[in-house]
Amino acid sequence: MEIPVKEPERQYYFIEKTKEKVARIAEQLGRPLTFCVQTFGCQMNARDSEKLSGILREIGYEEQEDEHADFVIYNTCTVRENANLRVYGRLGYLHNLKKKNPHMMIALCGCMMQEAHVVEKLKKSYRFVDLIFGTHNIYKFAELLATRFETGEMVIDIWKDTDQIVENLPNDRKYPFKSGVNIMFGCNNFCSYCIVPYVRGRERSRNPEQIVEEIKRLVADGVVEVMLLGQNVNSYGKNLEHPITFAQLLMQIEQIEGLERIRFMTSHPKDLSDELIEVMAKSRKICPHLHLPVQSGSTKILKDMNRRYTKEQYLQLVKKIRKAVPDISLTTDIIVGFPGETEEDFQETLSLVEEVQYDSAFTFIYSKRSGTPAAAMENQVPEEVVKERFDRLLAKVQEIARRTCARFEGRTQEALAEEYNEENHLVTGRLGNNLLVHFPGEAGMIGHMIPVYLEECKGFYYLGRKAE
Ligand code: 5AD
Ligand code: SF4
């Protein structure tokens, strides 16, 4: 059979080919081959990992919880330096496992592989790695694996960028009842601290028809909640042949029968439109939760970060959203210690946090990423100063979150039952605002929306009971 040129047919060809190879090895060993996918980083990576698992399963590998597997793949993150360090650390451990299992293969992919110095280092000092690929050619995984089996040598394939989106490859959902759905890839914002635009490439939106089709298929397969994923969902659709807005896409998704909940992330404040706020206010399915990264409360720092909004504009936006959707939960990301951040700038961040009253906030210590404009800035803030500010911010964020989270006590809300604990017969449900509630129930509730009376807030989760 000739190798197909078109995708995804080409990948299905390589899946078949590798399947035969894997079946032969399994027969020799008298046991199935196993795989383990470890994900670092964000929800985008988590979704990519489901695609990798889908392909491996199709090829005949069986999943295994830990790294004592025949095929181990690390889907890496590089947004902060410590993510990279963790991968190097874990590779040493994998090397030891590989010495004991001659059939073991190790693959690395994801954002960290898009950095030239990382690949150089791996080539030189980590020769035991079998397969290295990046973020743009993840759809070629089956083909790369086939090449590895054929040549017996380390395979490296990294692309600088792509304009291609390959649809309809296998994928493997972690939860039967909810799923992430990519709506766009890449980022064009170039915030000055951020490496994402360099490793994820330029913004590309999927066609709305394909997104809606995918969600319909998911719903037919038992999914009731989707999380629409993109680095900056608010600029969705701008570069499509027939441009549409994110708000218009949401309206189309809202129409899908059987779908109960819609979430999305991440929103960039500079692109969040009035149209979107209106759609959120009217929607019956969009969850009352918005993750709206602010990064800093100082207009001067925001300018240096290239965020393209001021503190006042951000606060104005928050007001507008709260007016349209009064009960909405707001969460955010904040970076402490960006170059040039003074105590006054930091005070601006604290005052913004106080004013917005976030339901929760992810706080990060600024990490210098080489190649980004901020890495070359003077006035890098000394480590002890940053650490001390970070602790103060964290204490403030937690104190506020404890208060804001409790505001739904005594109300009944719908929760999506996600887990059942046999020992105490408690079901864990997720509320629209993303908080968890534990309530007495049974395993059969999993995957269903259950009305729950929120009896008591325990800091960052609720205890409740099923409402009549
Ligand atoms: N240092 C620290 N935090 C960063 N983030 C992105 N780049 C960096 C960096 N260089 C944070 C931002 C972003 C989140 C996903 O990670 O807050 O919103
Ligand atoms: Fe990074 Fe800014 Fe793009 Fe987010 S919007 S991925 S912080 S460059």
Short mmCIF file of C-alpha atoms and ligand atoms in Angstrom, two decimals:
data_model
loop_
_atom_site.label_atom_id
_atom_site.label_comp_id
_atom_site.label_asym_id
_atom_site.label_seq_id
_atom_site.Cartn_x
_atom_site.Cartn_y
_atom_site.Cartn_z
CA MET A 1 0.00 0.00 0.00
CA GLU A 2 1.26 3.45 -0.89
CA ILE A 3 1.80 5.91 1.93
CA PRO A 4 -1.05 8.48 1.81
CA VAL A 5 0.02 12.12 1.44
CA LYS A 6 -3.16 13.59 2.92
CA GLU A 7 -3.82 13.98 6.65
CA PRO A 8 -5.17 12.43 8.76
CA GLU A 9 -5.15 9.36 6.43
CA ARG A 10 -1.37 9.36 6.51
CA GLN A 11 -1.31 9.04 10.29
CA TYR A 12 -3.89 6.25 10.25
CA TYR A 13 -1.57 4.41 7.86
CA PHE A 14 1.31 4.70 10.34
CA ILE A 15 -0.94 3.71 13.24
CA GLU A 16 -1.75 0.44 11.41
CA LYS A 17 1.87 -0.16 10.58
CA THR A 18 3.08 0.40 14.14
CA LYS A 19 0.21 -1.65 15.51
CA GLU A 20 1.60 -4.74 13.75
CA LYS A 21 5.06 -4.09 15.15
CA VAL A 22 3.77 -3.62 18.68
CA ALA A 23 1.61 -6.76 18.44
CA ARG A 24 4.67 -8.77 17.41
CA ILE A 25 6.72 -7.54 20.38
CA ALA A 26 3.81 -8.20 22.74
CA GLU A 27 3.56 -11.74 21.43
CA GLN A 28 7.27 -12.36 22.00
CA LEU A 29 7.02 -11.01 25.52
CA GLY A 30 3.77 -12.79 26.26
CA ARG A 31 2.24 -9.59 27.67
CA PRO A 32 0.79 -6.35 26.31
CA LEU A 33 3.06 -3.31 26.00
CA THR A 34 2.24 -0.44 28.32
CA PHE A 35 2.43 3.36 28.12
CA CYS A 36 2.49 6.31 30.50
CA VAL A 37 1.92 9.93 29.47
CA GLN A 38 3.02 12.55 32.03
CA THR A 39 1.77 16.09 31.51
CA PHE A 40 3.43 19.27 32.73
CA GLY A 41 1.84 22.68 32.47
CA CYS A 42 -1.50 23.96 31.29
CA GLN A 43 -4.82 22.60 30.05
CA MET A 44 -3.65 22.85 26.45
CA ASN A 45 -0.95 20.33 27.25
CA ALA A 46 -3.44 18.16 29.10
CA ARG A 47 -5.59 18.09 25.98
CA ASP A 48 -2.58 17.30 23.78
CA SER A 49 -1.73 14.42 26.11
CA GLU A 50 -5.19 12.96 25.55
CA LYS A 51 -4.41 12.95 21.84
CA LEU A 52 -1.10 11.16 22.44
CA SER A 53 -2.82 8.57 24.67
CA GLY A 54 -5.48 8.09 22.01
CA ILE A 55 -2.88 7.24 19.40
CA LEU A 56 -0.90 4.95 21.71
CA ARG A 57 -4.03 3.05 22.67
CA GLU A 58 -4.98 2.69 19.01
CA ILE A 59 -1.53 1.26 18.34
CA GLY A 60 -2.08 -1.39 20.99
CA TYR A 61 -0.38 -0.04 24.10
CA GLU A 62 -2.22 -0.29 27.42
CA GLU A 63 -2.17 2.55 29.90
CA GLN A 64 -0.14 2.32 33.09
CA GLU A 65 -0.28 4.77 36.01
CA ASP A 66 3.44 5.26 36.56
CA GLU A 67 6.67 5.33 34.60
CA HIS A 68 7.39 1.58 34.89
CA ALA A 69 6.01 1.33 31.36
CA ASP A 70 7.33 0.32 27.94
CA PHE A 71 6.65 3.74 26.49
CA VAL A 72 6.98 6.86 28.61
CA ILE A 73 6.27 10.28 27.20
CA TYR A 74 6.75 13.62 28.94
CA ASN A 75 4.62 16.41 27.51
CA THR A 76 6.63 19.38 28.76
CA CYS A 77 6.03 23.01 29.73
CA THR A 78 8.51 25.85 29.64
CA VAL A 79 6.50 28.82 30.86
CA ARG A 80 8.69 29.05 33.95
CA GLU A 81 12.25 27.85 34.46
CA ASN A 82 11.41 25.40 37.26
CA ALA A 83 9.19 23.41 34.87
CA ASN A 84 12.32 22.73 32.77
CA LEU A 85 14.41 21.78 35.77
CA ARG A 86 11.83 19.23 36.85
CA VAL A 87 11.99 17.51 33.46
CA TYR A 88 15.77 17.17 33.55
CA GLY A 89 15.50 15.78 37.07
CA ARG A 90 12.93 13.17 36.07
CA LEU A 91 14.96 12.11 33.02
CA GLY A 92 17.69 10.76 35.29
CA TYR A 93 15.12 8.54 36.96
CA LEU A 94 13.80 7.36 33.56
CA HIS A 95 17.31 6.44 32.48
CA ASN A 96 17.59 4.03 35.40
CA LEU A 97 14.27 2.42 34.53
CA LYS A 98 15.36 2.03 30.92
CA LYS A 99 18.49 0.16 31.94
CA LYS A 100 16.21 -2.48 33.48
CA ASN A 101 13.77 -2.74 30.56
CA PRO A 102 15.34 -3.18 27.11
CA HIS A 103 11.97 -2.55 25.41
CA MET A 104 11.45 0.79 27.06
CA MET A 105 11.16 3.90 24.89
CA ILE A 106 11.26 7.49 26.09
CA ALA A 107 9.68 10.39 24.21
CA LEU A 108 9.69 14.11 24.95
CA CYS A 109 7.37 16.64 23.41
CA GLY A 110 5.63 19.93 24.16
CA CYS A 111 6.71 23.53 24.67
CA MET A 112 10.16 22.91 26.13
CA MET A 113 11.20 21.05 22.97
CA GLN A 114 10.61 24.20 20.92
CA GLU A 115 13.68 25.75 22.53
CA ALA A 116 16.85 25.10 20.54
CA HIS A 117 19.13 25.03 23.60
CA VAL A 118 17.02 22.30 25.20
CA VAL A 119 17.23 20.04 22.15
CA GLU A 120 20.99 20.64 21.94
CA LYS A 121 21.40 19.58 25.54
CA LEU A 122 19.27 16.47 25.06
CA LYS A 123 21.20 15.47 21.94
CA LYS A 124 24.47 15.80 23.79
CA SER A 125 23.81 14.50 27.27
CA TYR A 126 20.57 12.47 27.11
CA ARG A 127 21.23 10.03 24.28
CA PHE A 128 18.88 7.46 25.80
CA VAL A 129 15.85 9.50 24.73
CA ASP A 130 14.20 7.89 21.69
CA LEU A 131 11.87 10.51 20.30
CA ILE A 132 11.75 14.31 20.48
CA PHE A 133 9.09 16.44 18.84
CA GLY A 134 7.47 19.82 19.41
CA THR A 135 4.09 21.50 19.65
CA HIS A 136 3.38 21.98 15.93
CA ASN A 137 3.75 18.39 14.74
CA ILE A 138 2.11 16.50 17.57
CA TYR A 139 -0.38 15.13 15.02
CA LYS A 140 2.57 13.31 13.38
CA PHE A 141 3.25 11.25 16.50
CA ALA A 142 2.34 7.91 14.88
CA GLU A 143 4.60 8.60 11.92
CA LEU A 144 7.53 9.59 14.14
CA LEU A 145 7.04 6.49 16.26
CA ALA A 146 7.06 4.34 13.10
CA THR A 147 10.34 5.97 12.07
CA ARG A 148 11.83 5.23 15.47
CA PHE A 149 10.86 1.55 15.22
CA GLU A 150 12.26 1.35 11.71
CA THR A 151 15.60 3.10 12.20
CA GLY A 152 16.29 2.19 15.81
CA GLU A 153 17.78 5.65 16.25
CA MET A 154 16.88 8.80 18.15
CA VAL A 155 14.26 10.70 16.12
CA ILE A 156 14.11 14.49 16.41
CA ASP A 157 11.50 16.55 14.57
CA ILE A 158 10.89 20.15 15.61
CA TRP A 159 9.05 22.72 13.48
CA LYS A 160 9.38 26.45 13.99
CA ASP A 161 5.73 27.18 13.23
CA THR A 162 2.82 25.85 11.23
CA ASP A 163 -0.41 27.03 9.64
CA GLN A 164 -1.81 23.53 9.62
CA ILE A 165 -4.54 22.11 11.85
CA VAL A 166 -5.10 18.37 11.42
CA GLU A 167 -8.57 17.21 12.43
CA ASN A 168 -10.07 13.85 13.34
CA LEU A 169 -7.22 11.94 14.91
CA PRO A 170 -7.87 9.50 17.76
CA ASN A 171 -8.06 10.88 21.26
CA ASP A 172 -8.61 9.53 24.67
CA ARG A 173 -10.65 11.46 27.23
CA LYS A 174 -9.63 11.49 30.85
CA TYR A 175 -13.23 11.96 32.01
CA PRO A 176 -16.22 10.42 30.22
CA PHE A 177 -18.48 13.37 31.09
CA LYS A 178 -16.34 16.43 30.39
CA SER A 179 -13.74 17.40 27.86
CA GLY A 180 -11.43 20.15 26.74
CA VAL A 181 -11.92 21.35 23.17
CA ASN A 182 -9.23 23.34 21.37
CA ILE A 183 -10.72 26.28 19.55
CA MET A 184 -7.44 27.95 18.65
CA PHE A 185 -3.70 27.43 18.86
CA GLY A 186 -0.81 29.82 19.42
CA CYS A 187 -0.66 33.41 20.60
CA ASN A 188 0.10 36.76 18.94
CA ASN A 189 0.27 38.92 22.05
CA PHE A 190 3.93 38.80 22.94
CA CYS A 191 3.60 39.83 26.56
CA SER A 192 7.20 40.75 27.27
CA TYR A 193 7.81 38.06 29.93
CA CYS A 194 6.16 35.21 28.10
CA ILE A 195 7.70 32.47 26.01
CA VAL A 196 4.42 31.02 24.76
CA PRO A 197 4.29 32.94 21.43
CA TYR A 198 7.77 31.59 20.64
CA VAL A 199 6.99 27.97 21.42
CA ARG A 200 3.33 27.76 20.37
CA GLY A 201 3.59 29.89 17.25
CA ARG A 202 1.13 32.31 15.66
CA GLU A 203 -2.57 32.36 16.40
CA ARG A 204 -4.66 29.90 14.36
CA SER A 205 -8.37 29.33 14.88
CA ARG A 206 -10.20 26.14 14.09
CA ASN A 207 -13.25 26.41 11.87
CA PRO A 208 -16.48 26.83 13.84
CA GLU A 209 -18.14 23.98 11.93
CA GLN A 210 -15.42 21.61 13.04
CA ILE A 211 -15.60 22.76 16.65
CA VAL A 212 -19.39 22.34 16.74
CA GLU A 213 -19.12 18.93 15.08
CA GLU A 214 -16.55 17.78 17.62
CA ILE A 215 -18.71 18.93 20.54
CA LYS A 216 -21.77 17.20 19.09
CA ARG A 217 -19.77 13.98 18.84
CA LEU A 218 -18.57 14.40 22.42
CA VAL A 219 -22.12 14.99 23.65
CA ALA A 220 -23.34 11.89 21.82
CA ASP A 221 -20.58 10.05 23.71
CA GLY A 222 -21.72 11.23 27.16
CA VAL A 223 -20.03 14.62 27.59
CA VAL A 224 -22.11 17.28 29.36
CA GLU A 225 -19.44 19.94 29.95
CA VAL A 226 -16.84 21.39 27.59
CA MET A 227 -13.90 23.66 28.30
CA LEU A 228 -13.02 25.71 25.20
CA LEU A 229 -9.27 26.12 25.10
CA GLY A 230 -7.09 28.82 23.62
CA GLN A 231 -4.27 31.08 24.77
CA ASN A 232 -6.47 34.08 24.07
CA VAL A 233 -10.02 32.94 23.33
CA ASN A 234 -11.25 36.51 22.99
CA SER A 235 -9.48 36.91 19.68
CA TYR A 236 -10.94 33.67 18.31
CA GLY A 237 -11.98 33.68 14.67
CA LYS A 238 -10.35 36.90 13.57
CA ASN A 239 -8.11 35.23 11.00
CA LEU A 240 -10.59 32.74 9.60
CA GLU A 241 -11.58 32.92 5.95
CA HIS A 242 -15.08 33.82 7.16
CA PRO A 243 -14.28 35.66 10.41
CA ILE A 244 -16.56 35.19 13.38
CA THR A 245 -16.27 36.39 16.97
CA PHE A 246 -15.81 34.28 20.08
CA ALA A 247 -19.24 35.42 21.28
CA GLN A 248 -20.80 34.17 18.03
CA LEU A 249 -19.05 30.84 18.43
CA LEU A 250 -20.43 30.56 21.97
CA MET A 251 -23.94 31.19 20.70
CA GLN A 252 -23.58 28.34 18.22
CA ILE A 253 -22.27 26.00 20.90
CA GLU A 254 -25.09 26.98 23.26
CA GLN A 255 -27.56 25.50 20.73
CA ILE A 256 -26.09 22.01 21.00
CA GLU A 257 -28.72 19.82 22.57
CA GLY A 258 -27.62 17.70 25.50
CA LEU A 259 -24.67 19.94 26.31
CA GLU A 260 -25.19 21.37 29.79
CA ARG A 261 -22.17 23.51 30.56
CA ILE A 262 -19.67 25.64 28.67
CA ARG A 263 -16.40 26.90 30.14
CA PHE A 264 -13.52 28.63 28.43
CA MET A 265 -10.00 29.84 29.07
CA THR A 266 -7.97 32.00 28.82
CA SER A 267 -9.38 35.50 28.34
CA HIS A 268 -7.16 38.49 27.69
CA PRO A 269 -8.66 41.64 29.23
CA LYS A 270 -7.71 43.80 26.25
CA ASP A 271 -9.88 41.74 23.88
CA LEU A 272 -12.87 41.00 26.08
CA SER A 273 -15.83 42.45 24.19
CA ASP A 274 -19.19 43.85 25.29
CA GLU A 275 -20.73 41.31 22.96
CA LEU A 276 -19.15 38.49 25.01
CA ILE A 277 -20.40 39.96 28.29
CA GLU A 278 -23.89 40.18 26.82
CA VAL A 279 -23.78 36.58 25.63
CA MET A 280 -22.55 35.41 29.05
CA ALA A 281 -25.34 37.29 30.79
CA LYS A 282 -28.03 35.70 28.60
CA SER A 283 -26.62 32.20 28.38
CA ARG A 284 -28.09 29.26 30.28
CA LYS A 285 -25.03 27.11 29.72
CA ILE A 286 -21.96 29.30 30.09
CA CYS A 287 -20.64 28.90 33.62
CA PRO A 288 -20.59 32.05 35.80
CA HIS A 289 -16.82 32.01 36.00
CA LEU A 290 -14.23 34.10 34.23
CA HIS A 291 -10.49 33.61 34.42
CA LEU A 292 -9.14 37.05 33.65
CA PRO A 293 -5.37 37.26 34.14
CA VAL A 294 -4.33 40.70 35.33
CA GLN A 295 -0.58 39.98 35.87
CA SER A 296 0.02 43.25 37.77
CA GLY A 297 -1.91 46.14 39.29
CA SER A 298 0.60 48.77 38.27
CA THR A 299 -0.09 50.58 35.01
CA LYS A 300 3.61 51.19 34.57
CA ILE A 301 4.48 47.51 34.92
CA LEU A 302 1.54 46.54 32.70
CA LYS A 303 2.97 48.80 30.02
CA ASP A 304 6.40 47.19 30.32
CA MET A 305 4.71 43.79 30.20
CA ASN A 306 3.06 44.83 26.92
CA ARG A 307 -0.37 43.93 28.27
CA ARG A 308 -2.07 46.89 26.55
CA TYR A 309 -4.48 47.89 29.33
CA THR A 310 -4.16 50.08 32.41
CA LYS A 311 -5.15 49.30 35.98
CA GLU A 312 -8.18 51.58 35.57
CA GLN A 313 -9.30 49.92 32.34
CA TYR A 314 -9.08 46.51 34.00
CA LEU A 315 -11.13 47.66 37.00
CA GLN A 316 -13.68 49.22 34.67
CA LEU A 317 -13.99 45.93 32.82
CA VAL A 318 -14.51 44.04 36.08
CA LYS A 319 -17.29 46.48 37.02
CA LYS A 320 -19.00 45.98 33.67
CA ILE A 321 -18.84 42.19 33.97
CA ARG A 322 -20.15 42.20 37.55
CA LYS A 323 -23.04 44.42 36.55
CA ALA A 324 -24.06 42.08 33.73
CA VAL A 325 -23.43 38.83 35.64
CA PRO A 326 -23.76 39.72 39.34
CA ASP A 327 -22.79 36.35 40.83
CA ILE A 328 -19.83 35.72 38.58
CA SER A 329 -16.66 34.25 40.07
CA LEU A 330 -13.50 35.96 38.95
CA THR A 331 -10.09 34.34 39.02
CA THR A 332 -6.75 35.63 37.82
CA ASP A 333 -3.00 35.15 37.31
CA ILE A 334 -0.50 37.50 38.91
CA ILE A 335 3.26 37.75 38.41
CA VAL A 336 5.40 39.13 41.24
CA GLY A 337 8.87 40.55 40.69
CA PHE A 338 8.70 41.60 37.04
CA PRO A 339 11.84 43.66 36.20
CA GLY A 340 11.58 47.17 37.59
CA GLU A 341 8.73 46.38 40.02
CA THR A 342 9.05 48.73 42.99
CA GLU A 343 7.33 48.51 46.37
CA GLU A 344 4.84 51.13 45.08
CA ASP A 345 4.07 49.03 42.00
CA PHE A 346 3.55 46.02 44.24
CA GLN A 347 1.20 48.06 46.46
CA GLU A 348 -0.85 48.78 43.33
CA THR A 349 -1.19 45.03 42.80
CA LEU A 350 -2.30 44.52 46.40
CA SER A 351 -4.86 47.30 46.12
CA LEU A 352 -6.23 45.88 42.87
CA VAL A 353 -6.59 42.45 44.46
CA GLU A 354 -8.43 44.07 47.38
CA GLU A 355 -10.74 45.94 45.04
CA VAL A 356 -11.62 43.05 42.72
CA GLN A 357 -12.10 40.45 45.47
CA TYR A 358 -11.07 37.46 43.37
CA ASP A 359 -12.48 34.01 44.08
CA SER A 360 -8.97 32.72 43.60
CA ALA A 361 -5.69 33.79 42.06
CA PHE A 362 -2.69 31.91 40.72
CA THR A 363 0.38 33.78 41.87
CA PHE A 364 3.75 33.33 40.18
CA ILE A 365 7.26 34.48 40.87
CA TYR A 366 8.61 36.12 37.71
CA SER A 367 10.84 33.70 35.83
CA LYS A 368 13.34 34.95 33.31
CA ARG A 369 12.81 33.22 29.96
CA SER A 370 15.68 33.69 27.55
CA GLY A 371 14.66 35.16 24.23
CA THR A 372 11.82 37.25 25.68
CA PRO A 373 12.19 41.06 25.86
CA ALA A 374 11.85 41.10 29.66
CA ALA A 375 14.89 38.83 30.06
CA ALA A 376 17.05 41.62 28.67
CA MET A 377 15.54 44.33 30.92
CA GLU A 378 17.65 45.95 33.55
CA ASN A 379 16.43 46.24 37.16
CA GLN A 380 15.75 42.55 37.72
CA VAL A 381 14.33 42.44 41.25
CA PRO A 382 16.48 40.66 43.88
CA GLU A 383 15.24 37.22 44.85
CA GLU A 384 14.68 37.97 48.56
CA VAL A 385 12.55 41.00 47.73
CA VAL A 386 10.43 39.00 45.31
CA LYS A 387 9.99 36.14 47.75
CA GLU A 388 8.85 38.50 50.48
CA ARG A 389 6.33 40.22 48.18
CA PHE A 390 5.11 36.87 46.94
CA ASP A 391 4.32 35.75 50.51
CA ARG A 392 2.45 38.95 51.24
CA LEU A 393 0.41 38.63 48.06
CA LEU A 394 -0.41 34.98 48.69
CA ALA A 395 -1.64 35.74 52.21
CA LYS A 396 -3.87 38.52 50.89
CA VAL A 397 -5.25 36.42 48.02
CA GLN A 398 -6.07 33.54 50.38
CA GLU A 399 -7.70 35.75 52.96
CA ILE A 400 -9.98 37.25 50.30
CA ALA A 401 -10.69 33.91 48.59
CA ARG A 402 -11.81 32.38 51.88
CA ARG A 403 -14.33 35.19 52.26
CA THR A 404 -15.59 35.32 48.68
CA CYS A 405 -15.91 31.56 48.35
CA ALA A 406 -18.32 31.44 51.30
CA ARG A 407 -20.80 33.80 49.70
CA PHE A 408 -23.00 31.01 48.28
CA GLU A 409 -23.66 29.37 51.66
CA GLY A 410 -27.31 28.55 52.14
CA ARG A 411 -28.07 28.47 48.42
CA THR A 412 -28.90 25.61 46.08
CA GLN A 413 -26.82 25.25 42.95
CA GLU A 414 -26.31 22.67 40.24
CA ALA A 415 -23.18 20.55 40.61
CA LEU A 416 -21.70 18.18 38.08
CA ALA A 417 -20.96 14.96 39.99
CA GLU A 418 -17.38 14.02 39.16
CA GLU A 419 -16.23 11.47 41.74
CA TYR A 420 -17.57 9.03 44.29
CA ASN A 421 -15.70 8.04 47.43
CA GLU A 422 -16.74 4.53 48.51
CA GLU A 423 -15.34 4.89 52.00
CA ASN A 424 -17.47 7.81 53.14
CA HIS A 425 -20.18 7.63 50.42
CA LEU A 426 -19.52 11.24 49.44
CA VAL A 427 -19.87 12.52 45.91
CA THR A 428 -17.62 15.37 44.77
CA GLY A 429 -19.40 17.80 42.51
CA ARG A 430 -18.16 20.85 40.65
CA LEU A 431 -20.22 24.03 40.80
CA GLY A 432 -20.57 26.43 37.91
CA ASN A 433 -18.07 28.77 39.54
CA ASN A 434 -15.54 25.91 39.63
CA LEU A 435 -15.68 25.31 43.40
CA LEU A 436 -16.11 21.77 44.70
CA VAL A 437 -18.88 20.48 46.93
CA HIS A 438 -18.95 17.15 48.77
CA PHE A 439 -22.35 15.63 49.48
CA PRO A 440 -23.80 12.21 50.40
CA GLY A 441 -24.74 10.31 47.26
CA GLU A 442 -24.02 7.31 45.10
CA ALA A 443 -21.75 6.26 42.24
CA GLY A 444 -24.62 6.41 39.74
CA MET A 445 -24.67 10.20 40.07
CA ILE A 446 -21.32 10.59 38.30
CA GLY A 447 -21.63 12.54 35.10
CA HIS A 448 -24.99 14.03 36.04
CA MET A 449 -26.00 17.51 37.12
CA ILE A 450 -27.33 17.37 40.68
CA PRO A 451 -28.98 20.25 42.56
CA VAL A 452 -27.06 20.63 45.83
CA TYR A 453 -27.87 22.69 48.89
CA LEU A 454 -24.61 24.36 50.00
CA GLU A 455 -24.65 23.93 53.77
CA GLU A 456 -21.20 25.01 54.82
CA CYS A 457 -18.14 26.51 53.21
CA LYS A 458 -14.89 24.91 54.44
CA GLY A 459 -12.44 27.49 53.19
CA PHE A 460 -12.10 26.51 49.56
CA TYR A 461 -14.84 23.87 49.17
CA TYR A 462 -18.38 23.22 50.36
CA LEU A 463 -20.19 20.52 52.26
CA GLY A 464 -23.75 20.08 51.09
CA ARG A 465 -26.67 17.76 50.52
CA LYS A 466 -28.75 16.88 47.50
CA ALA A 467 -31.64 19.31 47.23
CA GLU A 468 -35.17 18.04 46.64
N1 5AD B 1 7.30 34.15 34.79
C1 5AD B 1 6.30 33.94 35.69
N2 5AD B 1 5.05 33.69 35.32
C2 5AD B 1 4.76 33.64 34.00
N3 5AD B 1 3.61 33.40 33.33
C3 5AD B 1 3.85 33.44 32.01
N4 5AD B 1 5.15 33.71 31.80
C4 5AD B 1 5.75 33.82 33.02
C5 5AD B 1 7.06 34.11 33.47
N5 5AD B 1 8.05 34.33 32.61
C6 5AD B 1 2.32 33.21 34.01
C7 5AD B 1 1.31 34.27 33.62
C8 5AD B 1 0.34 33.52 32.77
C9 5AD B 1 0.40 32.13 33.38
C10 5AD B 1 -0.12 31.04 32.53
O1 5AD B 1 1.78 31.95 33.64
O2 5AD B 1 0.69 34.75 34.77
O3 5AD B 1 -0.96 34.06 32.80
FE1 SF4 B 2 1.76 34.58 27.10
FE2 SF4 B 2 0.52 36.95 27.00
FE3 SF4 B 2 0.05 35.08 25.08
FE4 SF4 B 2 -0.88 34.70 27.57
S1 SF4 B 2 -1.49 36.35 26.17
S2 SF4 B 2 0.19 33.19 26.27
S3 SF4 B 2 0.73 35.63 28.84
S4 SF4 B 2 1.98 36.15 25.49
#
